[in-house]
Amino acid sequence: MAEASQLVVNVDVSNIAFWECQNFKDIIDKMAKKNDGKALDWRGNNQTSSKFDMIKRLKGTWFTVEYKNQSEEARKRHWKVAAIRPESAKDFKFRRWNDMTGVAGPEITVDEYYWQQYRHKLLDPDLPVVQTTKSIKKQDKHGKTVLDSPIVFPMELCTMQPNQRYLHKLDDRQTSQMISFAVKRPDSRLAKINTGLRMLGWDKKGFLDLCGLKISSEQIRTEARILEAPRVVFKQSQINPRESGKWNLTNQKFFAVNKVPLVSWGVMVVNSANGGLPAIEKPNADKFVAELVKKYSEAGGLVKNPNPVVHLRTLRKDLASEIQHFYDEVKHHFQGMRIQMLVFILPDTSPGPYLRIKRFCDCQWGVFSQCVQAKVTKMEAYQYMPNLLMKFNAKLGGVTNIIASQHLEEPPKPKPTTVYRKDFGNTSITPPGISRKAQSPTNEPPPTMYIGADVSHPAPGSQAPSYATMTVSMDKTATRYSAAVQTNQSRDEIISARNIAYYLEPLLQKWINDVGGRRLPDHVYYFRDGVGESRFKELLETEVADIKQIFRRLNGTNAQFRVKFTVVVAEKRHHIRFFPEGGAKGGADENHNPLPGTIVDHDITDPRGNDIYLCSHRALKGTARPTHYTMLMDEANVPVDRFQRILYEHCYQYIRSTTAVSLHPAVYYAHLASKRARAHDISGPGNSQETPARLARLDMKRPETTVNQGGKPEDEWIGHAGLFNLHLSPQISLHNLHNGYLIFHRKMDGKRSSSSIHPPKSKHKKAYNAQAPTSFLIDFAAQQYGMLSTPNMKTIHDRNLSFFSPQPFFIAGFFFPQQLFQLAWLYRLYKLDPKKPGERGELDQMVDFVPYYSLGNICIATWMVFWNSERLDISNIFVIINSLTQLYYITAKLPSMNTNSTSSILTHVVSKTFAGIGVLDLLHNGSVAFAKDQPATTMVKALTGVGFGLASAASDWIFGGCLVYDLVALAVGQSALDGGWAKLLGAYAVGSAAIVGAKNLARPPYNGPESGYSKTAMDDMQDRV
């Protein structure tokens, strides 16, 4: 048996790709043809294409050169690629140095040089030249550099040197080939390890003896346990997978299905344009759709419309216009209904069409999408249907299955022990080994929250950003998760404090509302992937501390903070493998891999802490790789046995699989969300034709909720992860966000305190804080001037009367309370903090109104000056500007009201009362400026009734009430001038009040999907996987 106190050496097989030893031209042709089968035409303008960027991967490789009449020394020399030049061999010119004269000769092309010097005719001089790391430098007798020219070679003469590692990301085909090569069954893998061990020669005398070290040639032997599998629970039945770790969906109904029946959906068949897979004819597509509907209905899915729009589209060059045209057709067919699902049948696995489709559906339309390969639509391939149904059901809001533990009795409550680690301080954990027998249920009593986090990095050499992802469980069984993704500091494994604050707090708020019963969880499991042991201490001191700070802020200052954290690091990138002995009796499956549930918690684990190796899945190919879980913190004193069962049993409720997965779902979903975020990246494959945005903000919203219009389209686009039951619509305000969301930004400056993750408008809060109150004070001062000057504004009013002159005291009566609302709005604008994610969305809406608000105040102040000077024609100009500005804002720019947001309510009240009194000002000033002392004509009376009637029919309570107030003010004002006209205006007021009341009572603005308000109460549809 191994002793945990001894040092051990981990020996394993590693596989990596190498460059092929062949001519550069052949390598480039293969790289260029892999996507579309077309070689690069170097006579065209390809230097700026994505293919040319791909060829730049040759940089840093070593090569040799071969041409006619070459010396042996030149043939053996090795060169290193510094760059692939955009110039061809017939375009790149240099000056040859003459050693005899000490002078550089005339310019000559590379093509001409090889013919003149070696009588070697280049076969393809249009290829770019390869620049090396060497150059030719010559100086004159005074030491001045007279020649500095890089050494370049024609590409067709360069041959890659052998045994050079390919350090770039492999494409799908290469990845498949690498997996096929690397996947070895345990017996074969162990044999290769032993072969490599003998090659190391550790058993021979050498430097190890000098150091007094001896390494055993035998593998460590230890004892493992096999945890009992949980029951897999469907809607009407349960399955016990036992030791198989898998089950099937035959005759099973999903545990939960779509609550909203499937009605509006479409299927698009994208046929191959390059002679790949045969085209899928419409009859075959119809059969596939019928089978999909049949199987989904049998599994419990609700399908109200089994006949979606089915169209065949050819894969032309402009795929974007094809997809857009299909979307428009589906939307038109269902008469503007919100599209629930779009299914795309693709000819192959090319990443370009897939990524383009996902970005269109996620970021532009906010529509769920499902891509299917054409080969699986054939009748003989319908065994793939269960996999498709699980994804289909999840995106429509369903759940495949949950789990039920085999053991229901409560575990004993052990005494906590504090273990001191030199690495990261003291950590409270439960003493190991309290029980070897499984005895506790998996699902914690509510409320318990599961959080997963991961930081994914781009391939070596790539300039793409790193993405930080967090997932949060959104139900009591930890089956459904919401996710948030954002760019993180480049290649930094620790998630920045600002990222955590920006996207975790809204997810926690959603959990509190939907799961926690308006309170924080008692216990939080935080699963973290990808952190090396050297950074464990930093993880606790920064990332975990930042998360706790958000929980404390949400907890408030009065209540006691009760949330306890269990922090676990999950690691898959290691070289520990299990090789069970004794076949099936020794805990091995038919491939000699360990059975699902195999766990090792001693001998090979860290003696200073609490870590385990768990093999939770069944490896179909190759050698199973266990997951290494390390508990860094356990404030809840979770029993070891219970903790291990949680890790294992949750792997059975991954929503897209009928097998237990190898990693806890919280982390697994984080991987998927990060991968989807890269599909949204405009610099990624399949997105080269898109226009870059200065900032990409992806806000999530459910299909059944009202779309809140707001924000600036040029500053943001909307999208979602696709894996999650989230719906998006363009221009959703963050303050109305009440579902899980996915956020990522195009660029960051790499600093922890970077402000580039915030939308630009939040940066200017200080300027707006000055602009808005300054304009208010200017307007207030002008109003005082108008009332206190001689003549005052009422005197001017009495001198200039017309058919739209109101009672002046009605204006004063409106002015006083409206200014109180303005003060409350200004105070709210000042108090909101853009650094707090919960307040940033509210601030953004208020900041959007500031320019319109300020312009209105300045116009009113200026109007007052000219009004008191009786320059009514000039004053009328400023009235027109103000009134039209305020009307434009409330009709075109104002987002829907969030009735749970004070800021949103105040913005609506201030802007709509501004616009309402603006209507009265527009009528009054226009009439006295151009129709002084004139009565109302029949045309004026008719247009007034029609205009106010139509405006009332389109108004909510606030603006509609202002219109009624305007008519009452006009009726009272006209009573002393024209009694008949005054009575008619009074009748108009009563009629407008009736229209406003009937319209808003019959269709309350906070309930209907087309209304002016949007209620933030949650319905049954939640973000889920």
mmCIF file of C-alpha atoms in Angstrom, residues 28-41 51 54 173 272-276 348 350:
data_model
loop_
_atom_site.group_PDB
_atom_site.id
_atom_site.type_symbol
_atom_site.label_atom_id
_atom_site.label_comp_id
_atom_site.label_asym_id
_atom_site.label_seq_id
_atom_site.Cartn_x
_atom_site.Cartn_y
_atom_site.Cartn_z
ATOM 1 C CA ILE A 28 -0.981 26.134 -46.964
ATOM 2 C CA ASP A 29 -3.133 24.440 -49.593
ATOM 3 C CA LYS A 30 -4.381 21.963 -46.979
ATOM 4 C CA MET A 31 -5.080 24.721 -44.459
ATOM 5 C CA ALA A 32 -6.926 26.838 -47.032
ATOM 6 C CA LYS A 33 -9.061 23.996 -48.377
ATOM 7 C CA LYS A 34 -10.207 22.586 -45.051
ATOM 8 C CA ASN A 35 -13.284 24.865 -44.760
ATOM 9 C CA ASP A 36 -14.590 25.362 -48.288
ATOM 10 C CA GLY A 37 -12.394 23.086 -50.400
ATOM 11 C CA LYS A 38 -10.905 26.033 -52.295
ATOM 12 C CA ALA A 39 -7.211 26.859 -52.492
ATOM 13 C CA LEU A 40 -6.022 30.419 -52.157
ATOM 14 C CA ASP A 41 -5.665 32.374 -55.384
ATOM 15 C CA LYS A 51 -7.332 32.255 -44.686
ATOM 16 C CA MET A 54 -4.612 31.252 -40.642
ATOM 17 C CA ARG A 173 -11.650 17.126 -38.233
ATOM 18 C CA SER A 272 -24.659 21.551 -49.347
ATOM 19 C CA ALA A 273 -23.402 23.711 -52.184
ATOM 20 C CA ASN A 274 -20.053 21.909 -52.505
ATOM 21 C CA GLY A 275 -21.110 18.412 -53.422
ATOM 22 C CA GLY A 276 -20.840 17.121 -49.856
ATOM 23 C CA ASP A 348 -22.198 18.722 -42.265
ATOM 24 C CA SER A 350 -18.681 22.930 -40.652
#
